[in-house]
Amino acid sequence: MTIISGKKREKIDRLAELAAREEERGVSLWQDAFRRLRRNPAAIVGAVILTIFVLVAVFGPFFVPYGPTDTMGIREGVVKVGQGLIPGPSAEHWLGYDHQGRDVFSRMVVGARQTLLVGVVATLIGLALGALIGGVAGAAAGLGGRWGRWVDAALMRFIDMLLALPSLLLAVSIAALLGPSLTTVMIAVGMVSVPVFARLLRGSMIAQSNKDYVLAATSLGVRKSKIALAHVLPNSLAPVIVQATLTLATAIIEAAALSYLGLGNPDSSVPEWGVMLADAQPWLGIRPALAIYPAIAIIITALGFTLLGEAMREALDPKLRK
């Protein structure tokens, strides 16, 4: 019978205690990333900004004190553009009137919904088309053999053509071709982000195609289409999701730029931060705050998406994990 010394017994007990501790158990990539995000001040600030923005955009229009198209200032005679009189903030109108006598605070709140709609839909368009092209190219390059490499080369040359054009120029060209409307802005901004998502997903899928689990599945006779859809694609989505968060910030800024250039919604009565920024330009000398309010809202919202996206990238990047 083997006799265990006191020191060895203490070491064994210590190992057993460590193995039983909850924090020493393995966690998934997303659980570990979420834990890192909770400790990241930038992620917390970004999440707070975005939570406020989403709540205002979703529920704010139900609680605005005035209608966003009500020209009460003109009707009541307090707004006199010809005389250079556009009243500022007051107890009744927290952000004052605009040049048409409408309540700026109500329009800012209602405009948040339109801005969120444009950003989300544009990002989804770019994500859907980019993921389709990048997914097919990545699967073809990683698992398709010689013919797959031909398919990958053809798709990537199309993506290279899109990347050769400056993003704003591409968006303006698409918007000018389709005509000014809110739908046009969504499509134009979405098409700009297609090459980014396609390249990112393709590279990620090619990297995953060289992993051991793919080789094991291939050796077992699993169909390559099933390997690509059920294994390679899900494991390649993490960087794409992070990029989608960052693209939301870019989409909001680019949508505002198109509206500023007159390629957005031609109906200025529909509140949207980019349209409000464009409408305020003729009145900068009388009341510059009409441009400052939507500009600050766009900057803060884009900052929130950027902070959260960068924090997610750092939390999911294996090179930055210690």
CSV table of C-alpha atoms in Angstrom, one decimal:
chain,number,residue,atom,x,y,z
A,1,MET,CA,0.0,0.0,0.0
A,2,THR,CA,1.4,3.4,-1.1
A,3,ILE,CA,1.5,6.0,1.6
A,4,ILE,CA,1.1,9.6,0.5
A,5,SER,CA,3.1,12.2,2.3
A,6,GLY,CA,1.5,15.3,3.8
A,7,LYS,CA,2.9,17.7,1.2
A,8,LYS,CA,1.8,15.5,-1.7
A,9,ARG,CA,-1.7,15.2,-0.2
A,10,GLU,CA,-1.9,19.0,0.1
A,11,LYS,CA,-0.9,19.4,-3.6
A,12,ILE,CA,-3.5,16.8,-4.7
A,13,ASP,CA,-6.2,18.5,-2.6
A,14,ARG,CA,-5.2,21.9,-4.1
A,15,LEU,CA,-5.5,20.5,-7.6
A,16,ALA,CA,-8.9,19.0,-6.9
A,17,GLU,CA,-10.1,22.3,-5.4
A,18,LEU,CA,-8.9,24.3,-8.5
A,19,ALA,CA,-10.6,21.8,-10.8
A,20,ALA,CA,-13.9,22.3,-9.0
A,21,ARG,CA,-13.8,26.0,-9.0
A,22,GLU,CA,-16.5,27.6,-11.2
A,23,GLU,CA,-14.2,30.2,-12.7
A,24,GLU,CA,-11.6,27.6,-13.8
A,25,ARG,CA,-14.2,25.8,-16.0
A,26,GLY,CA,-14.0,26.3,-19.7
A,27,VAL,CA,-16.2,28.9,-21.4
A,28,SER,CA,-17.2,29.4,-24.9
A,29,LEU,CA,-15.8,32.2,-27.1
A,30,TRP,CA,-19.0,34.3,-26.9
A,31,GLN,CA,-19.2,33.9,-23.1
A,32,ASP,CA,-15.6,34.9,-22.7
A,33,ALA,CA,-16.1,37.9,-25.1
A,34,PHE,CA,-19.2,39.0,-23.1
A,35,ARG,CA,-17.2,38.8,-19.9
A,36,ARG,CA,-14.5,41.0,-21.4
A,37,LEU,CA,-17.1,43.5,-22.7
A,38,ARG,CA,-18.5,43.9,-19.2
A,39,ARG,CA,-15.1,45.0,-18.0
A,40,ASN,CA,-14.4,47.3,-20.9
A,41,PRO,CA,-15.3,51.0,-20.1
A,42,ALA,CA,-15.6,51.8,-23.9
A,43,ALA,CA,-18.0,49.0,-24.4
A,44,ILE,CA,-20.2,50.2,-21.5
A,45,VAL,CA,-20.2,53.8,-22.7
A,46,GLY,CA,-21.1,52.6,-26.2
A,47,ALA,CA,-23.8,50.3,-25.0
A,48,VAL,CA,-25.4,53.1,-22.9
A,49,ILE,CA,-25.4,55.5,-25.8
A,50,LEU,CA,-27.0,52.9,-28.1
A,51,THR,CA,-29.6,51.8,-25.5
A,52,ILE,CA,-30.7,55.4,-25.1
A,53,PHE,CA,-30.7,55.9,-28.9
A,54,VAL,CA,-32.8,52.8,-29.6
A,55,LEU,CA,-35.3,53.6,-26.8
A,56,VAL,CA,-35.8,57.1,-28.1
A,57,ALA,CA,-36.1,55.9,-31.6
A,58,VAL,CA,-38.7,53.2,-30.8
A,59,PHE,CA,-40.7,54.8,-28.0
A,60,GLY,CA,-40.0,58.5,-28.3
A,61,PRO,CA,-42.4,59.3,-31.1
A,62,PHE,CA,-45.3,58.2,-28.9
A,63,PHE,CA,-44.5,60.8,-26.3
A,64,VAL,CA,-43.4,63.9,-28.3
A,65,PRO,CA,-45.2,67.1,-27.0
A,66,TYR,CA,-46.0,68.4,-30.6
A,67,GLY,CA,-46.5,67.0,-34.0
A,68,PRO,CA,-43.3,67.0,-36.1
A,69,THR,CA,-45.0,68.7,-39.0
A,70,ASP,CA,-47.1,71.2,-37.0
A,71,THR,CA,-46.1,74.7,-38.1
A,72,MET,CA,-47.4,76.3,-34.9
A,73,GLY,CA,-44.6,78.9,-34.9
A,74,ILE,CA,-45.7,80.4,-38.2
A,75,ARG,CA,-49.4,80.1,-37.2
A,76,GLU,CA,-48.8,81.9,-33.9
A,77,GLY,CA,-46.6,84.5,-35.5
A,78,VAL,CA,-43.6,83.9,-33.3
A,79,VAL,CA,-41.4,82.7,-36.2
A,80,LYS,CA,-40.7,85.5,-38.8
A,81,VAL,CA,-38.1,84.3,-41.2
A,82,GLY,CA,-38.2,87.5,-43.2
A,83,GLN,CA,-37.3,89.5,-40.2
A,84,GLY,CA,-34.6,87.0,-39.1
A,85,LEU,CA,-36.6,85.8,-36.1
A,86,ILE,CA,-36.5,82.1,-35.2
A,87,PRO,CA,-36.9,81.7,-31.4
A,88,GLY,CA,-34.6,79.5,-29.5
A,89,PRO,CA,-35.2,77.2,-26.5
A,90,SER,CA,-38.0,77.9,-24.1
A,91,ALA,CA,-40.0,76.2,-21.4
A,92,GLU,CA,-42.6,75.0,-23.9
A,93,HIS,CA,-40.2,74.2,-26.8
A,94,TRP,CA,-37.0,72.8,-25.3
A,95,LEU,CA,-34.9,73.2,-28.5
A,96,GLY,CA,-36.9,76.1,-30.0
A,97,TYR,CA,-38.5,76.3,-33.5
A,98,ASP,CA,-37.1,75.7,-37.0
A,99,HIS,CA,-37.5,78.0,-40.0
A,100,GLN,CA,-41.0,76.6,-40.6
A,101,GLY,CA,-42.2,77.1,-37.1
A,102,ARG,CA,-42.0,73.4,-36.2
A,103,ASP,CA,-40.9,72.1,-32.8
A,104,VAL,CA,-37.2,71.1,-33.1
A,105,PHE,CA,-37.3,68.7,-30.1
A,106,SER,CA,-40.2,66.7,-31.5
A,107,ARG,CA,-38.6,66.5,-34.9
A,108,MET,CA,-35.3,65.3,-33.3
A,109,VAL,CA,-37.0,62.5,-31.4
A,110,VAL,CA,-39.1,61.4,-34.4
A,111,GLY,CA,-36.1,61.7,-36.7
A,112,ALA,CA,-34.2,59.2,-34.5
A,113,ARG,CA,-36.5,56.5,-35.7
A,114,GLN,CA,-35.9,57.3,-39.4
A,115,THR,CA,-32.1,57.5,-38.8
A,116,LEU,CA,-32.1,54.1,-37.0
A,117,LEU,CA,-34.3,52.6,-39.8
A,118,VAL,CA,-31.9,53.9,-42.5
A,119,GLY,CA,-28.8,52.6,-40.7
A,120,VAL,CA,-30.2,49.2,-39.8
A,121,VAL,CA,-31.7,48.5,-43.3
A,122,ALA,CA,-28.7,49.7,-45.1
A,123,THR,CA,-26.4,47.5,-43.0
A,124,LEU,CA,-28.7,44.5,-43.5
A,125,ILE,CA,-28.6,45.0,-47.3
A,126,GLY,CA,-24.8,45.2,-47.2
A,127,LEU,CA,-24.5,42.2,-44.9
A,128,ALA,CA,-26.9,40.0,-46.9
A,129,LEU,CA,-25.3,40.7,-50.3
A,130,GLY,CA,-21.8,40.7,-48.9
A,131,ALA,CA,-22.3,37.5,-46.9
A,132,LEU,CA,-23.8,35.8,-50.0
A,133,ILE,CA,-20.9,36.7,-52.2
A,134,GLY,CA,-18.2,36.2,-49.6
A,135,GLY,CA,-19.7,32.9,-48.3
A,136,VAL,CA,-19.9,31.4,-51.8
A,137,ALA,CA,-16.3,32.7,-52.6
A,138,GLY,CA,-14.9,31.5,-49.3
A,139,ALA,CA,-16.5,28.0,-49.6
A,140,ALA,CA,-15.4,27.7,-53.2
A,141,ALA,CA,-11.8,28.7,-52.5
A,142,GLY,CA,-11.5,26.6,-49.3
A,143,LEU,CA,-13.4,23.5,-50.3
A,144,GLY,CA,-14.1,23.7,-54.0
A,145,GLY,CA,-10.8,22.6,-55.5
A,146,ARG,CA,-9.7,23.9,-58.9
A,147,TRP,CA,-13.2,24.9,-60.1
A,148,GLY,CA,-13.9,26.5,-56.8
A,149,ARG,CA,-10.8,28.7,-57.2
A,150,TRP,CA,-12.2,29.9,-60.5
A,151,VAL,CA,-15.5,30.8,-58.9
A,152,ASP,CA,-13.7,32.6,-56.1
A,153,ALA,CA,-11.5,34.6,-58.6
A,154,ALA,CA,-14.6,35.7,-60.6
A,155,LEU,CA,-16.5,36.9,-57.6
A,156,MET,CA,-13.5,38.6,-56.1
A,157,ARG,CA,-12.8,40.6,-59.3
A,158,PHE,CA,-16.3,41.9,-59.1
A,159,ILE,CA,-15.7,42.9,-55.5
A,160,ASP,CA,-12.4,44.5,-56.5
A,161,MET,CA,-14.3,46.7,-59.0
A,162,LEU,CA,-16.6,47.9,-56.2
A,163,LEU,CA,-13.6,48.6,-54.0
A,164,ALA,CA,-11.8,50.6,-56.7
A,165,LEU,CA,-14.5,53.3,-56.4
A,166,PRO,CA,-14.5,55.7,-53.4
A,167,SER,CA,-17.3,54.7,-51.1
A,168,LEU,CA,-19.0,58.1,-51.1
A,169,LEU,CA,-18.7,58.4,-54.9
A,170,LEU,CA,-20.2,54.9,-55.3
A,171,ALA,CA,-23.1,55.8,-53.0
A,172,VAL,CA,-23.7,59.1,-54.8
A,173,SER,CA,-23.7,57.4,-58.2
A,174,ILE,CA,-26.2,54.8,-57.1
A,175,ALA,CA,-28.4,57.4,-55.4
A,176,ALA,CA,-28.3,59.7,-58.5
A,177,LEU,CA,-29.2,56.7,-60.7
A,178,LEU,CA,-32.2,55.6,-58.7
A,179,GLY,CA,-33.5,59.1,-57.8
A,180,PRO,CA,-33.8,60.8,-54.4
A,181,SER,CA,-35.8,58.8,-51.8
A,182,LEU,CA,-35.3,57.2,-48.4
A,183,THR,CA,-35.2,53.8,-50.1
A,184,THR,CA,-32.5,55.0,-52.5
A,185,VAL,CA,-30.4,56.1,-49.5
A,186,MET,CA,-30.7,52.6,-47.9
A,187,ILE,CA,-29.7,50.8,-51.1
A,188,ALA,CA,-26.8,53.2,-51.9
A,189,VAL,CA,-25.3,53.0,-48.4
A,190,GLY,CA,-25.9,49.2,-48.3
A,191,MET,CA,-24.1,48.6,-51.6
A,192,VAL,CA,-21.1,50.5,-50.3
A,193,SER,CA,-20.6,48.0,-47.5
A,194,VAL,CA,-21.0,44.9,-49.6
A,195,PRO,CA,-17.3,44.6,-50.5
A,196,VAL,CA,-16.2,44.9,-46.9
A,197,PHE,CA,-18.5,42.1,-45.7
A,198,ALA,CA,-17.7,39.9,-48.7
A,199,ARG,CA,-13.9,40.2,-48.3
A,200,LEU,CA,-14.1,39.7,-44.5
A,201,LEU,CA,-16.3,36.6,-44.6
A,202,ARG,CA,-14.3,35.1,-47.5
A,203,GLY,CA,-11.0,35.4,-45.6
A,204,SER,CA,-12.5,34.1,-42.4
A,205,MET,CA,-14.0,31.0,-44.2
A,206,ILE,CA,-10.7,30.3,-46.0
A,207,ALA,CA,-8.9,30.4,-42.7
A,208,GLN,CA,-11.5,28.1,-41.1
A,209,SER,CA,-11.2,25.7,-44.0
A,210,ASN,CA,-7.7,24.8,-43.0
A,211,LYS,CA,-8.7,23.8,-39.5
A,212,ASP,CA,-8.4,20.2,-38.2
A,213,TYR,CA,-12.1,19.8,-37.7
A,214,VAL,CA,-12.7,20.4,-41.4
A,215,LEU,CA,-10.0,17.8,-42.3
A,216,ALA,CA,-11.6,15.3,-39.9
A,217,ALA,CA,-15.1,15.9,-41.4
A,218,THR,CA,-13.7,15.5,-44.9
A,219,SER,CA,-12.0,12.3,-43.9
A,220,LEU,CA,-15.3,10.9,-42.6
A,221,GLY,CA,-17.0,11.5,-45.9
A,222,VAL,CA,-19.2,14.5,-44.9
A,223,ARG,CA,-20.4,16.4,-47.9
A,224,LYS,CA,-18.5,19.6,-48.6
A,225,SER,CA,-21.7,21.6,-48.8
A,226,LYS,CA,-22.7,20.5,-45.3
A,227,ILE,CA,-19.2,21.2,-44.0
A,228,ALA,CA,-19.3,24.7,-45.4
A,229,LEU,CA,-22.9,25.5,-44.2
A,230,ALA,CA,-23.0,23.7,-40.8
A,231,HIS,CA,-19.4,24.1,-39.6
A,232,VAL,CA,-17.2,26.6,-41.5
A,233,LEU,CA,-19.8,29.3,-41.9
A,234,PRO,CA,-21.0,29.5,-38.3
A,235,ASN,CA,-17.4,29.6,-37.1
A,236,SER,CA,-16.6,32.4,-39.5
A,237,LEU,CA,-19.3,34.9,-38.5
A,238,ALA,CA,-17.7,36.5,-35.4
A,239,PRO,CA,-15.6,39.1,-37.3
A,240,VAL,CA,-18.6,39.8,-39.6
A,241,ILE,CA,-20.9,40.5,-36.7
A,242,VAL,CA,-18.3,42.9,-35.3
A,243,GLN,CA,-18.0,44.6,-38.7
A,244,ALA,CA,-21.8,45.0,-38.9
A,245,THR,CA,-21.7,47.0,-35.7
A,246,LEU,CA,-19.0,49.3,-37.0
A,247,THR,CA,-20.9,49.6,-40.4
A,248,LEU,CA,-24.0,50.9,-38.6
A,249,ALA,CA,-22.0,54.0,-37.6
A,250,THR,CA,-20.7,54.5,-41.1
A,251,ALA,CA,-24.1,53.9,-42.6
A,252,ILE,CA,-25.7,56.7,-40.4
A,253,ILE,CA,-22.9,59.1,-41.4
A,254,GLU,CA,-23.1,58.3,-45.1
A,255,ALA,CA,-26.9,58.5,-45.1
A,256,ALA,CA,-26.7,61.9,-43.6
A,257,ALA,CA,-24.1,62.9,-46.3
A,258,LEU,CA,-26.5,61.8,-49.1
A,259,SER,CA,-29.4,63.7,-47.5
A,260,TYR,CA,-27.1,66.7,-47.2
A,261,LEU,CA,-26.4,66.5,-50.9
A,262,GLY,CA,-30.1,66.4,-51.7
A,263,LEU,CA,-30.2,62.7,-52.6
A,264,GLY,CA,-32.2,61.6,-49.6
A,265,ASN,CA,-35.9,61.9,-48.9
A,266,PRO,CA,-37.2,64.9,-51.0
A,267,ASP,CA,-40.1,65.4,-48.5
A,268,SER,CA,-38.4,67.6,-45.8
A,269,SER,CA,-41.6,67.4,-43.7
A,270,VAL,CA,-40.5,63.8,-42.7
A,271,PRO,CA,-38.0,64.2,-39.9
A,272,GLU,CA,-34.6,62.6,-40.4
A,273,TRP,CA,-31.4,63.9,-39.0
A,274,GLY,CA,-29.6,64.1,-42.3
A,275,VAL,CA,-32.5,66.0,-43.9
A,276,MET,CA,-32.7,68.3,-40.9
A,277,LEU,CA,-29.0,69.1,-41.3
A,278,ALA,CA,-29.5,69.9,-44.9
A,279,ASP,CA,-32.6,72.1,-44.3
A,280,ALA,CA,-30.7,74.1,-41.7
A,281,GLN,CA,-27.9,75.3,-44.0
A,282,PRO,CA,-29.7,78.5,-45.3
A,283,TRP,CA,-30.4,79.6,-41.8
A,284,LEU,CA,-26.9,79.2,-40.2
A,285,GLY,CA,-26.5,83.0,-40.0
A,286,ILE,CA,-29.8,83.4,-38.1
A,287,ARG,CA,-29.9,80.3,-35.9
A,288,PRO,CA,-26.9,77.9,-36.3
A,289,ALA,CA,-28.3,75.6,-33.6
A,290,LEU,CA,-30.7,74.1,-36.2
A,291,ALA,CA,-27.6,72.4,-37.7
A,292,ILE,CA,-25.8,71.8,-34.5
A,293,TYR,CA,-28.6,69.7,-32.9
A,294,PRO,CA,-28.8,67.0,-35.6
A,295,ALA,CA,-25.0,67.1,-36.2
A,296,ILE,CA,-24.3,66.3,-32.5
A,297,ALA,CA,-27.0,63.6,-32.5
A,298,ILE,CA,-25.3,61.9,-35.5
A,299,ILE,CA,-21.8,62.2,-34.0
A,300,ILE,CA,-22.8,60.8,-30.6
A,301,THR,CA,-24.8,57.9,-32.2
A,302,ALA,CA,-22.0,57.0,-34.5
A,303,LEU,CA,-19.6,57.2,-31.6
A,304,GLY,CA,-21.7,54.7,-29.6
A,305,PHE,CA,-21.7,52.2,-32.5
A,306,THR,CA,-17.9,52.7,-33.0
A,307,LEU,CA,-17.0,52.2,-29.3
A,308,LEU,CA,-19.1,49.1,-29.0
A,309,GLY,CA,-17.8,47.6,-32.3
A,310,GLU,CA,-14.2,48.2,-31.4
A,311,ALA,CA,-14.7,46.7,-28.0
A,312,MET,CA,-16.3,43.6,-29.6
A,313,ARG,CA,-13.4,43.3,-32.0
A,314,GLU,CA,-10.9,43.4,-29.2
A,315,ALA,CA,-12.9,40.9,-27.1
A,316,LEU,CA,-13.2,38.4,-30.0
A,317,ASP,CA,-9.7,38.9,-31.5
A,318,PRO,CA,-7.6,35.9,-30.4
A,319,LYS,CA,-4.4,38.0,-30.9
A,320,LEU,CA,-5.6,40.4,-28.2
A,321,ARG,CA,-6.8,37.8,-25.7
A,322,LYS,CA,-4.5,36.9,-22.9
